[in-house]
């Protein structure tokens, strides 16, 4: 019953966001409904576009699944963007240095991505539990470090032969690219990994003692400690797990999409994942459609530039409006519920 | 003239103020007296605009005072000095002094004004010192200076003497006498009889949210104690309890900081014994309980359970020694809002299984719900339960074998039926040899259930007496800090 009520604000928000988006598009001089149609067509119009949308969905979903773990534990893991970058760096390192066939190197690269993302998140976790640094600030700081490290590697130790350019490292050998199907950019392995991440987080939160401890620490650390929950260990594990999934997102970006390390490898997907999780109200199942919706907006809005000469950032604007409305309507309802309870 | 009419305030099922009327003429030093939880602070917060009342009106010198806004109350001339002075710690004393003024800020003039007030009342405040570096007493002086500069006609002081030195207390009292002499209304909120007798001319006694009497001072102390606590029913029908070997031994314990500090606490509790901790809120009972639970470190002294030292041990060490702690804030530090009854019981089981069998957990929860008569189902979130049912859930979460059970306000906010039930359960634990230490503000509860009552005053043990030897008067005056009576 309570859950059903919680979905209603999401519907209202989508409606309100659509209305505002239509007005914005009209103000920008575009026929609004045609523009929305173009977005949809650009995202799912043919097999290739659907493949692109799915491949945009995968890293977003992976990062969001990891964020659900940390958010449930009450940890504002804003450093997720840096953890995606760290994962991409780790995967790039493995892809460049480990010799051999794809079926050896690819799993190694993905594992290196997971490890790097987990380490990056653990750094934020240890800063929080041992250094008293709020994870928001620690995460943001570490994000800048990861970004700078990627840029340094690209123009320094991993520069292309002869030229140091921010356009990226030398592409990986083709054997270490994530295998694709049907002449599209779709990698079944990537999709399976994203679905597996969803399943893992779902099972973790639903059926395990660790999941229960995460919820307890997130809702009330003082009570959780009195109840015998090892709060510090739980917090660090949440960070490691969440960061590992973000790192996997980075590894997929490096080995499955870019096939090299570029400075903007994360491209704001970590931050976008935060919005996905906020919209999903930390419920893992809702991450799947919401991330898909965001992927459609991201991929499809490229069409607005091609066909209507609108800047493709309009897609980001639409996503932002949607999130603002969800938070606004959710917050407004909570405010009124409180007023009703405390006359 | 300050007039309060029909002030009523409810917090959920609790009526904190129940139609309170109060008249105070100008120039009065008027005390508002009552035990912990009587509703004094709520009334004062309503008067100062900090809390909106559910009903009632306030008039000052014939003008209606808008309720529910501290700013409006201040404008009307009502200012409050809170128990913990509300200063901005990172600001300087001068910035704090200026805060809340309207219009243009003239720092030089304000500095002069602050100096003047300080000189007048012999307050010792450096205008450029950070508020953080000021003692509680100095922060209080700063707040008084600020409120006076804003032109208050009514000055409310909520328990102003806890945590300040005796010199500061003397200065405070003489300042208040001077101000009253100039026509200011001083409302002095306290549960310390001695101070009220020393300072005030008139007193209003509040009990359970109602005015139960007004007296001109001086007036016999017994009369005030009886007004404050009502008739105390001492149950002498306590069954003789088999008392065993010492379960808990505390010697020379010092812990906590500031107002919460305790020093030189010695205590021995035997298996099957119930010890009640009495005293004003914040006299050290909470700090002692938290140290005994392993949640706060001791600065000095020793703690032993069954003869084994637990000095420097972690919370987990105390738990495995058989200590269990039930805190006062049930939803704040006992239960996890949002988690269900089944989830709580599963967490409390402290198992090391990886995967939780929720079917089994639910049926265990159903057993506990039936056994402890909790009104709720396995999937009811703890925050949806009433206070009594939350306490029952906490009881259901207690481990089986306990050596020492520590509790803060075990029945606070509970209805009589729930409170009786809680004690039935606790006494069953006692009968099986658990030592029980509980703090309470409810004298009936202390005298009725404890074998011994330990009275705290300012972080020290003032008295340690068998409950059977206690009377209402004696306990009431002890709590107020008077040893001889």
Short mmCIF file of C-alpha atoms in Angstrom, two decimals, chain A residues 2 206-209 212-213 215-216 219-220 222-223 225-229 343, chain B residues 295 315 331-337 343 346 350-351 353-356 358 397:
data_model
loop_
_atom_site.label_atom_id
_atom_site.label_comp_id
_atom_site.label_asym_id
_atom_site.label_seq_id
_atom_site.Cartn_x
_atom_site.Cartn_y
_atom_site.Cartn_z
CA UNK A 2 2.71 2.44 0.99
CA UNK A 206 16.12 -8.97 0.08
CA UNK A 207 17.58 -12.07 1.53
CA UNK A 208 20.88 -11.58 3.28
CA UNK A 209 22.01 -10.50 6.72
CA UNK A 212 19.64 -6.14 6.50
CA UNK A 213 22.67 -4.60 8.18
CA UNK A 215 19.45 -0.98 5.84
CA UNK A 216 19.92 -0.74 9.60
CA UNK A 219 18.33 4.20 8.74
CA UNK A 220 19.91 4.60 12.18
CA UNK A 222 23.30 4.44 16.56
CA UNK A 223 20.59 1.79 16.95
CA UNK A 225 25.49 -0.40 16.64
CA UNK A 226 23.54 -1.18 19.79
CA UNK A 227 22.00 -4.11 17.96
CA UNK A 228 25.44 -5.50 17.34
CA UNK A 229 25.92 -4.45 13.72
CA UNK A 343 -1.09 19.66 13.98
CA UNK B 295 29.34 2.84 24.77
CA UNK B 315 30.93 -2.47 23.39
CA UNK B 331 13.48 5.19 17.97
CA UNK B 332 16.69 7.20 18.23
CA UNK B 333 19.07 4.64 19.67
CA UNK B 334 17.16 1.42 20.23
CA UNK B 335 15.16 0.68 17.11
CA UNK B 336 15.70 1.38 13.43
CA UNK B 337 12.86 3.35 11.82
CA UNK B 343 13.86 -7.52 10.68
CA UNK B 346 16.61 -11.02 13.03
CA UNK B 350 23.23 -11.62 16.17
CA UNK B 351 23.64 -14.74 14.07
CA UNK B 353 24.30 -16.68 8.80
CA UNK B 354 24.71 -15.19 5.36
CA UNK B 355 21.26 -15.73 3.97
CA UNK B 356 18.27 -14.93 6.11
CA UNK B 358 12.60 -14.89 6.14
CA UNK B 397 14.98 -8.29 21.42
#
